[in-house]
Amino acid sequence: MLALMDIRTKSVHTGVNIDKTFNSVITPIYPTSTFYFDEVGKGKGYDYTRSGNPTRAALEANIAALEEGVNCSATATGMAAITAVMFFLKPGDHIIAGDDIYGGTYRLFNAVLKPMGFKFSFINMRDLKAVKDSVGKDTKMIWIETPSNPLLNIVDIAAVVDIAHKKKLLTVADNTFLSPYFQKPLALGVDIVVHSTTKYLNGHSDVVGGAIIYGNKTLQERGRYLVNALGVSQAPYDAWLVLRGVKTLAPRMDVHQANALKVARFLEAHKNVKKVYYPGLKSHPQQGLIKKQMSGFGGMLAFDLNTKKVTLNQLFRKLEYFALAESLGGVESLIETPWFMSHVSMGEAGLKASGITPETVRVSVGIEGAEDLIADLNQALKG
Ligand SMILES: *Cc1c(COP(=O)(O)O)cnc(C)c1O
């Protein structure tokens, strides 16, 4: 057996060829809820689909290989993955997280777990002194999300891991925005990676899903136990769709990035745009860190529109190729306003503190022709 090294090869081949019955090239969907035993205690490795399923196992092997983890649990949604990971802790424990994390994660932490007795510090994680100063006697976990959503701020993963591990804290990184193609948190020392596979890993906006990737066996055992006990594992059909999508991760990410860079440069030069947030632009203030921990910039960008010239609705109505929609990471371009849509649950104070304004526009740049996307933005930005 050859050692699969290149992530392009891994995404196409790992976990995929498991049909020994009819030699189908593509992993079969096993929609069965239960598996029969040949005799008591003697089966083929599966007993009940909540606990394990061959289609889901194929996807788990694939994603674990991409992130270079020991194992993976595929979950019903990204939030299911994040929920399961929080069950590594208990009420009374303190968690440090960024003040600009994904809105749904913030809602789970702040509105669900906090009233149950979990304690949180939401801080500017670019400030390493603030991270250090936030560690207290009950701190158990540091939650890392980088680049942040929607302003693409970068957290120094290795430096945060260093602070955490000196105090024996668990580190978790949400790697949804860049995918393992552009960033590998486990290689930077993070203990657990989570994904919303709804986004780039599946890439086609036709399924919701999540993943937990474990950095060692102890975490894997506890994590898999939790996913089964909580009942948050992914359905076989959905796992199959993500497995189909993930095989083209590399070429999709290359095009997302190339298009995003062109769109970002176009927007930066436009007179009705005040500011563009994209790690691939020289104007992004964290160049050193970007080079250090990312092998690419991804396909997400944000910009502040001059709404005195063009209102949000004028822009959105005129656009033909950018659907006004939440979510991201699919082949089609999407556009939205974090202030009024994706990040509403942060509340006005939270939005302001993180630097989001009512003029901020978030774009998930798809894999269409870049010239078409730019022409579309150009006509819509005239107002
Ligand atoms: C979408 C998203 C999630 C939540 O995933 P769902 O699949 O919608 O449950 C978590 N983190 C990030 C960064 C996301 O973009």
Short mmCIF file of C-alpha atoms and ligand atoms in Angstrom, two decimals:
data_model
loop_
_atom_site.label_atom_id
_atom_site.label_comp_id
_atom_site.label_asym_id
_atom_site.label_seq_id
_atom_site.Cartn_x
_atom_site.Cartn_y
_atom_site.Cartn_z
CA MET A 1 0.00 0.00 0.00
CA LEU A 2 1.35 3.39 -1.01
CA ALA A 3 1.41 6.06 1.65
CA LEU A 4 -1.09 8.70 0.50
CA MET A 5 0.58 12.03 1.09
CA ASP A 6 -0.96 14.73 -1.10
CA ILE A 7 -4.25 16.09 0.24
CA ARG A 8 -5.68 15.93 -3.33
CA THR A 9 -5.05 12.19 -3.42
CA LYS A 10 -6.39 11.69 0.09
CA SER A 11 -9.65 13.51 -0.60
CA VAL A 12 -10.35 11.32 -3.64
CA HIS A 13 -9.28 7.96 -2.22
CA THR A 14 -9.29 7.74 1.57
CA GLY A 15 -12.09 5.64 3.04
CA VAL A 16 -13.82 5.37 -0.30
CA ASN A 17 -13.31 1.83 -1.62
CA ILE A 18 -15.09 -0.34 0.88
CA ASP A 19 -17.54 -2.32 -1.28
CA LYS A 20 -16.39 -5.93 -1.34
CA THR A 21 -19.80 -7.26 -2.41
CA PHE A 22 -20.21 -5.89 -5.95
CA ASN A 23 -16.97 -3.88 -6.33
CA SER A 24 -18.76 -0.57 -6.84
CA VAL A 25 -16.22 2.21 -7.29
CA ILE A 26 -18.29 4.59 -5.20
CA THR A 27 -19.05 3.95 -1.53
CA PRO A 28 -22.56 2.47 -1.18
CA ILE A 29 -25.18 4.15 1.01
CA TYR A 30 -26.18 1.86 3.87
CA PRO A 31 -29.47 3.34 5.09
CA THR A 32 -30.06 0.49 7.52
CA SER A 33 -30.75 1.36 11.14
CA THR A 34 -29.47 -1.97 12.44
CA PHE A 35 -27.09 -4.80 11.44
CA TYR A 36 -27.64 -8.53 12.01
CA PHE A 37 -25.24 -10.77 13.86
CA ASP A 38 -24.12 -14.16 12.49
CA GLU A 39 -24.22 -15.41 16.05
CA VAL A 40 -24.17 -13.72 19.44
CA GLY A 41 -21.18 -11.42 19.55
CA LYS A 42 -20.16 -12.14 15.94
CA GLY A 43 -20.98 -9.47 13.34
CA LYS A 44 -19.12 -7.39 10.76
CA GLY A 45 -18.18 -4.47 12.99
CA TYR A 46 -21.46 -2.55 13.05
CA ASP A 47 -24.56 -3.01 15.20
CA TYR A 48 -26.67 0.16 15.09
CA THR A 49 -26.38 3.22 12.84
CA ARG A 50 -26.37 5.86 15.59
CA SER A 51 -23.17 4.22 16.88
CA GLY A 52 -21.57 3.40 13.55
CA ASN A 53 -22.39 3.06 9.86
CA PRO A 54 -20.14 2.03 6.93
CA THR A 55 -21.08 5.03 4.75
CA ARG A 56 -20.42 7.45 7.59
CA ALA A 57 -17.21 5.59 8.48
CA ALA A 58 -15.92 6.15 4.93
CA LEU A 59 -16.46 9.89 5.29
CA GLU A 60 -14.89 9.91 8.76
CA ALA A 61 -11.76 8.18 7.48
CA ASN A 62 -11.55 10.70 4.65
CA ILE A 63 -11.90 13.84 6.79
CA ALA A 64 -9.55 12.47 9.48
CA ALA A 65 -6.91 11.97 6.77
CA LEU A 66 -7.37 15.50 5.40
CA GLU A 67 -6.94 17.08 8.85
CA GLU A 68 -4.19 14.61 9.82
CA GLY A 69 -6.11 13.51 12.91
CA VAL A 70 -6.36 10.03 14.44
CA ASN A 71 -10.09 9.77 13.83
CA CYS A 72 -13.24 11.74 13.08
CA SER A 73 -16.92 11.76 14.03
CA ALA A 74 -19.30 12.96 11.31
CA THR A 75 -22.24 14.75 12.91
CA ALA A 76 -25.71 15.89 11.84
CA THR A 77 -24.67 19.57 11.60
CA GLY A 78 -21.73 21.78 12.49
CA MET A 79 -23.58 22.86 15.64
CA ALA A 80 -24.04 19.18 16.57
CA ALA A 81 -20.25 18.78 16.40
CA ILE A 82 -19.72 21.87 18.56
CA THR A 83 -22.40 20.77 21.05
CA ALA A 84 -20.78 17.33 21.40
CA VAL A 85 -17.35 18.89 21.99
CA MET A 86 -18.76 21.09 24.78
CA PHE A 87 -19.80 17.89 26.59
CA PHE A 88 -16.10 17.26 27.22
CA LEU A 89 -16.69 19.91 29.93
CA LYS A 90 -19.21 20.37 32.73
CA PRO A 91 -21.09 23.27 34.36
CA GLY A 92 -18.73 25.45 36.37
CA ASP A 93 -15.95 25.11 33.79
CA HIS A 94 -14.65 28.29 32.16
CA ILE A 95 -14.07 28.63 28.42
CA ILE A 96 -12.16 31.37 26.59
CA ALA A 97 -13.45 32.21 23.12
CA GLY A 98 -13.15 35.01 20.58
CA ASP A 99 -15.61 37.89 20.60
CA ASP A 100 -16.10 37.43 16.84
CA ILE A 101 -16.86 33.69 16.62
CA TYR A 102 -19.59 32.18 14.43
CA GLY A 103 -23.00 33.53 15.54
CA GLY A 104 -24.50 30.09 16.16
CA THR A 105 -21.54 29.08 18.35
CA TYR A 106 -21.90 32.32 20.30
CA ARG A 107 -25.62 31.64 20.77
CA LEU A 108 -24.97 28.09 22.04
CA PHE A 109 -22.31 29.34 24.47
CA ASN A 110 -24.01 32.50 25.64
CA ALA A 111 -27.73 31.69 25.59
CA VAL A 112 -27.76 27.92 26.22
CA LEU A 113 -24.61 26.85 28.09
CA LYS A 114 -24.10 29.98 30.19
CA PRO A 115 -27.52 29.69 31.92
CA MET A 116 -26.58 26.06 32.68
CA GLY A 117 -23.53 27.22 34.65
CA PHE A 118 -20.75 27.15 32.05
CA LYS A 119 -18.60 30.28 32.25
CA PHE A 120 -17.26 32.17 29.24
CA SER A 121 -14.86 34.99 28.44
CA PHE A 122 -15.41 36.39 24.96
CA ILE A 123 -12.25 38.30 24.15
CA ASN A 124 -10.17 39.70 21.31
CA MET A 125 -8.06 36.60 20.70
CA ARG A 126 -5.54 38.49 18.56
CA ASP A 127 -4.42 39.99 21.86
CA LEU A 128 -2.29 37.19 23.35
CA LYS A 129 -1.91 39.03 26.64
CA ALA A 130 -5.71 39.13 26.95
CA VAL A 131 -5.78 35.36 26.32
CA LYS A 132 -3.17 34.78 29.05
CA ASP A 133 -4.91 37.14 31.48
CA SER A 134 -8.28 35.42 30.95
CA VAL A 135 -7.02 32.05 32.19
CA GLY A 136 -8.35 31.40 35.70
CA LYS A 137 -8.57 28.47 38.08
CA ASP A 138 -11.72 27.07 36.41
CA THR A 139 -10.54 27.53 32.81
CA LYS A 140 -10.68 24.26 30.89
CA MET A 141 -10.83 25.15 27.20
CA ILE A 142 -9.75 27.73 24.65
CA TRP A 143 -11.99 27.94 21.58
CA ILE A 144 -10.20 29.12 18.44
CA GLU A 145 -11.87 30.23 15.23
CA THR A 146 -9.62 31.67 12.54
CA PRO A 147 -10.01 33.47 10.23
CA SER A 148 -12.98 35.01 11.98
CA ASN A 149 -16.39 35.51 10.48
CA PRO A 150 -17.05 37.93 8.80
CA LEU A 151 -14.04 40.25 9.25
CA LEU A 152 -11.29 37.68 8.60
CA ASN A 153 -9.25 38.47 11.70
CA ILE A 154 -6.48 35.93 12.28
CA VAL A 155 -5.74 34.24 15.62
CA ASP A 156 -2.18 32.95 16.19
CA ILE A 157 -3.00 29.26 16.62
CA ALA A 158 0.43 28.08 17.81
CA ALA A 159 0.77 30.92 20.32
CA VAL A 160 -2.69 30.27 21.80
CA VAL A 161 -1.95 26.53 21.97
CA ASP A 162 1.27 27.34 23.81
CA ILE A 163 -0.61 29.36 26.44
CA ALA A 164 -3.26 26.63 26.75
CA HIS A 165 -0.95 23.67 27.06
CA LYS A 166 1.17 25.30 29.78
CA LYS A 167 -2.05 25.31 31.83
CA LYS A 168 -3.27 21.90 30.55
CA LEU A 169 -6.28 23.43 28.80
CA LEU A 170 -8.06 21.75 25.92
CA THR A 171 -7.82 23.62 22.61
CA VAL A 172 -10.48 23.36 19.92
CA ALA A 173 -10.29 25.02 16.50
CA ASP A 174 -13.22 25.62 14.17
CA ASN A 175 -11.54 25.18 10.77
CA THR A 176 -14.67 25.69 8.65
CA PHE A 177 -13.50 28.86 6.87
CA LEU A 178 -10.23 27.63 5.37
CA SER A 179 -10.75 23.84 5.35
CA PRO A 180 -7.77 21.50 5.79
CA TYR A 181 -6.67 22.45 2.29
CA PHE A 182 -5.45 25.85 3.54
CA GLN A 183 -4.95 25.32 7.29
CA LYS A 184 -4.16 22.35 9.56
CA PRO A 185 -4.75 23.26 13.22
CA LEU A 186 -3.82 19.78 14.55
CA ALA A 187 -0.35 20.17 13.03
CA LEU A 188 -0.08 23.47 14.95
CA GLY A 189 -0.78 21.65 18.23
CA VAL A 190 -4.56 22.03 18.57
CA ASP A 191 -6.27 19.06 20.30
CA ILE A 192 -9.61 18.93 18.45
CA VAL A 193 -10.78 20.41 15.13
CA VAL A 194 -14.45 20.96 14.33
CA HIS A 195 -16.10 21.68 10.99
CA SER A 196 -19.38 22.65 9.57
CA THR A 197 -19.12 20.31 6.58
CA THR A 198 -22.18 22.19 5.31
CA LYS A 199 -19.64 24.69 3.96
CA TYR A 200 -16.45 23.96 1.98
CA LEU A 201 -16.00 20.26 2.76
CA ASN A 202 -19.30 19.39 1.09
CA GLY A 203 -19.17 22.48 -1.05
CA HIS A 204 -22.48 22.21 -2.92
CA SER A 205 -25.03 23.77 -0.53
CA ASP A 206 -27.11 20.59 -0.62
CA VAL A 207 -26.60 19.10 2.85
CA VAL A 208 -25.94 20.15 6.44
CA GLY A 209 -23.28 18.32 8.41
CA GLY A 210 -20.44 18.59 10.86
CA ALA A 211 -17.23 16.86 11.86
CA ILE A 212 -15.05 16.47 14.93
CA ILE A 213 -11.45 15.48 14.27
CA TYR A 214 -9.41 14.18 17.18
CA GLY A 215 -5.70 14.79 17.73
CA ASN A 216 -5.17 11.72 19.92
CA LYS A 217 -6.72 8.39 20.95
CA THR A 218 -7.95 9.52 24.38
CA LEU A 219 -9.92 12.38 22.86
CA GLN A 220 -11.18 10.08 20.11
CA GLU A 221 -12.56 7.55 22.62
CA ARG A 222 -14.36 10.18 24.69
CA GLY A 223 -15.57 12.05 21.60
CA ARG A 224 -17.00 9.02 19.86
CA TYR A 225 -18.65 7.97 23.12
CA LEU A 226 -20.26 11.42 23.41
CA VAL A 227 -21.48 11.56 19.80
CA ASN A 228 -23.18 8.19 20.25
CA ALA A 229 -24.56 9.00 23.72
CA LEU A 230 -25.91 12.37 22.59
CA GLY A 231 -27.27 10.93 19.34
CA VAL A 232 -25.82 13.64 17.09
CA SER A 233 -24.19 11.44 14.42
CA GLN A 234 -24.82 12.10 10.73
CA ALA A 235 -27.40 10.20 8.67
CA PRO A 236 -25.93 7.81 6.04
CA TYR A 237 -27.47 9.67 3.07
CA ASP A 238 -26.05 12.97 4.28
CA ALA A 239 -22.64 11.43 4.99
CA TRP A 240 -22.63 10.04 1.45
CA LEU A 241 -23.33 13.50 -0.01
CA VAL A 242 -20.49 15.06 1.97
CA LEU A 243 -18.18 12.24 0.83
CA ARG A 244 -19.13 12.98 -2.77
CA GLY A 245 -18.45 16.68 -2.24
CA VAL A 246 -15.18 16.39 -0.35
CA LYS A 247 -13.44 14.63 -3.25
CA THR A 248 -13.27 17.91 -5.17
CA LEU A 249 -12.20 20.01 -2.17
CA ALA A 250 -8.76 20.88 -3.58
CA PRO A 251 -9.75 22.14 -7.04
CA ARG A 252 -12.76 23.97 -5.60
CA MET A 253 -10.65 25.74 -2.98
CA ASP A 254 -8.12 26.77 -5.62
CA VAL A 255 -10.87 28.43 -7.68
CA HIS A 256 -12.66 29.95 -4.66
CA GLN A 257 -9.39 31.56 -3.67
CA ALA A 258 -8.37 32.78 -7.13
CA ASN A 259 -11.82 34.33 -7.61
CA ALA A 260 -11.91 35.85 -4.12
CA LEU A 261 -8.56 37.54 -4.69
CA LYS A 262 -9.74 39.07 -7.98
CA VAL A 263 -13.04 40.20 -6.46
CA ALA A 264 -11.26 41.64 -3.40
CA ARG A 265 -8.88 43.65 -5.58
CA PHE A 266 -11.76 44.93 -7.68
CA LEU A 267 -13.72 45.98 -4.59
CA GLU A 268 -10.71 47.64 -2.99
CA ALA A 269 -10.37 49.90 -6.04
CA HIS A 270 -14.08 50.79 -6.20
CA LYS A 271 -15.12 54.29 -5.11
CA ASN A 272 -18.33 53.11 -3.43
CA VAL A 273 -16.47 50.64 -1.23
CA LYS A 274 -14.89 51.94 1.99
CA LYS A 275 -12.85 48.96 3.12
CA VAL A 276 -12.21 45.35 2.09
CA TYR A 277 -11.38 42.51 4.49
CA TYR A 278 -9.50 39.64 2.83
CA PRO A 279 -6.33 37.87 4.01
CA GLY A 280 -4.98 37.79 0.44
CA LEU A 281 -4.83 41.59 0.20
CA LYS A 282 -1.68 43.47 1.20
CA SER A 283 -3.95 45.78 3.20
CA HIS A 284 -4.73 42.94 5.64
CA PRO A 285 -2.78 43.92 8.77
CA GLN A 286 -1.64 40.42 9.80
CA GLN A 287 0.64 39.44 6.90
CA GLY A 288 3.28 37.65 9.03
CA LEU A 289 0.76 35.44 10.78
CA ILE A 290 -1.05 34.68 7.53
CA LYS A 291 2.21 33.40 6.00
CA LYS A 292 3.07 31.47 9.14
CA GLN A 293 -0.05 29.38 9.60
CA MET A 294 -2.13 29.45 6.40
CA SER A 295 -1.26 27.95 3.03
CA GLY A 296 -4.04 29.96 1.35
CA PHE A 297 -6.54 32.74 1.94
CA GLY A 298 -9.85 30.99 1.26
CA GLY A 299 -12.94 32.19 -0.53
CA MET A 300 -14.59 34.44 2.07
CA LEU A 301 -14.31 38.21 2.11
CA ALA A 302 -16.15 41.17 3.56
CA PHE A 303 -16.36 44.84 2.69
CA ASP A 304 -17.86 48.05 4.04
CA LEU A 305 -20.17 49.59 1.48
CA ASN A 306 -20.64 53.35 1.24
CA THR A 307 -24.39 53.16 1.82
CA LYS A 308 -24.72 56.90 1.19
CA LYS A 309 -23.97 56.05 -2.46
CA VAL A 310 -25.55 52.60 -2.77
CA THR A 311 -27.89 51.06 -0.20
CA LEU A 312 -27.65 47.41 0.78
CA ASN A 313 -30.95 46.60 -0.90
CA GLN A 314 -29.99 48.43 -4.10
CA LEU A 315 -26.84 46.34 -4.27
CA PHE A 316 -28.53 43.03 -3.43
CA ARG A 317 -31.49 43.60 -5.80
CA LYS A 318 -29.28 44.37 -8.78
CA LEU A 319 -26.87 41.46 -8.38
CA GLU A 320 -27.59 38.56 -10.70
CA TYR A 321 -25.02 35.95 -9.72
CA PHE A 322 -24.82 36.59 -5.96
CA ALA A 323 -27.80 35.16 -4.09
CA LEU A 324 -28.82 37.08 -0.98
CA ALA A 325 -28.40 34.20 1.46
CA GLU A 326 -26.67 33.09 4.63
CA SER A 327 -24.25 30.18 4.65
CA LEU A 328 -21.06 29.93 2.62
CA GLY A 329 -18.62 27.58 0.97
CA GLY A 330 -20.78 26.36 -1.91
CA VAL A 331 -19.88 26.54 -5.60
CA GLU A 332 -22.31 29.44 -6.10
CA SER A 333 -21.57 32.97 -4.87
CA LEU A 334 -23.59 34.24 -1.92
CA ILE A 335 -23.83 37.69 -0.38
CA GLU A 336 -25.39 38.95 2.85
CA THR A 337 -25.32 41.54 5.61
CA PRO A 338 -23.96 40.19 8.92
CA TRP A 339 -25.54 43.09 10.86
CA PHE A 340 -29.09 42.26 9.73
CA MET A 341 -28.76 38.54 8.89
CA SER A 342 -26.07 36.04 9.92
CA HIS A 343 -24.82 37.79 13.07
CA VAL A 344 -28.09 39.21 14.47
CA SER A 345 -27.89 36.89 17.50
CA MET A 346 -24.77 38.79 18.69
CA GLY A 347 -26.93 41.82 19.56
CA GLU A 348 -26.05 45.39 18.69
CA ALA A 349 -23.40 45.80 21.41
CA GLY A 350 -21.67 42.57 20.41
CA LEU A 351 -21.75 43.49 16.73
CA LYS A 352 -20.24 46.92 17.40
CA ALA A 353 -17.55 45.51 19.69
CA SER A 354 -16.40 43.08 17.00
CA GLY A 355 -16.19 45.83 14.34
CA ILE A 356 -19.20 44.80 12.25
CA THR A 357 -21.24 47.77 10.99
CA PRO A 358 -24.64 48.10 9.26
CA GLU A 359 -22.59 48.72 6.07
CA THR A 360 -20.60 45.49 6.30
CA VAL A 361 -21.29 43.02 3.50
CA ARG A 362 -20.08 39.41 3.57
CA VAL A 363 -19.38 37.52 0.36
CA SER A 364 -18.86 33.82 -0.17
CA VAL A 365 -17.13 33.87 -3.55
CA GLY A 366 -18.13 30.88 -5.68
CA ILE A 367 -16.38 29.09 -8.52
CA GLU A 368 -18.09 30.92 -11.41
CA GLY A 369 -16.01 32.87 -13.90
CA ALA A 370 -14.26 35.69 -12.04
CA GLU A 371 -14.91 38.17 -14.88
CA ASP A 372 -18.66 37.48 -14.65
CA LEU A 373 -18.65 38.04 -10.89
CA ILE A 374 -16.75 41.30 -11.25
CA ALA A 375 -19.00 42.54 -14.07
CA ASP A 376 -22.02 41.75 -11.90
CA LEU A 377 -20.61 43.64 -8.89
CA ASN A 378 -19.57 46.51 -11.15
CA GLN A 379 -23.10 47.09 -12.47
CA ALA A 380 -24.71 46.65 -9.03
CA LEU A 381 -22.27 49.02 -7.26
CA LYS A 382 -23.29 51.88 -9.54
CA GLY A 383 -26.38 52.16 -7.35
C1 LIG B 1 -21.93 27.33 9.56
C2 LIG B 1 -20.89 27.33 10.63
C3 LIG B 1 -21.06 26.60 11.82
C4 LIG B 1 -22.34 25.83 12.12
O1 LIG B 1 -22.55 24.78 11.24
P1 LIG B 1 -24.01 24.23 10.81
O2 LIG B 1 -23.68 23.15 9.84
O3 LIG B 1 -24.77 25.36 10.23
O4 LIG B 1 -24.65 23.71 12.06
C5 LIG B 1 -20.04 26.64 12.75
N1 LIG B 1 -18.92 27.35 12.54
C6 LIG B 1 -18.72 28.07 11.42
C7 LIG B 1 -17.46 28.84 11.25
C8 LIG B 1 -19.70 28.09 10.43
O5 LIG B 1 -19.51 28.83 9.32
#
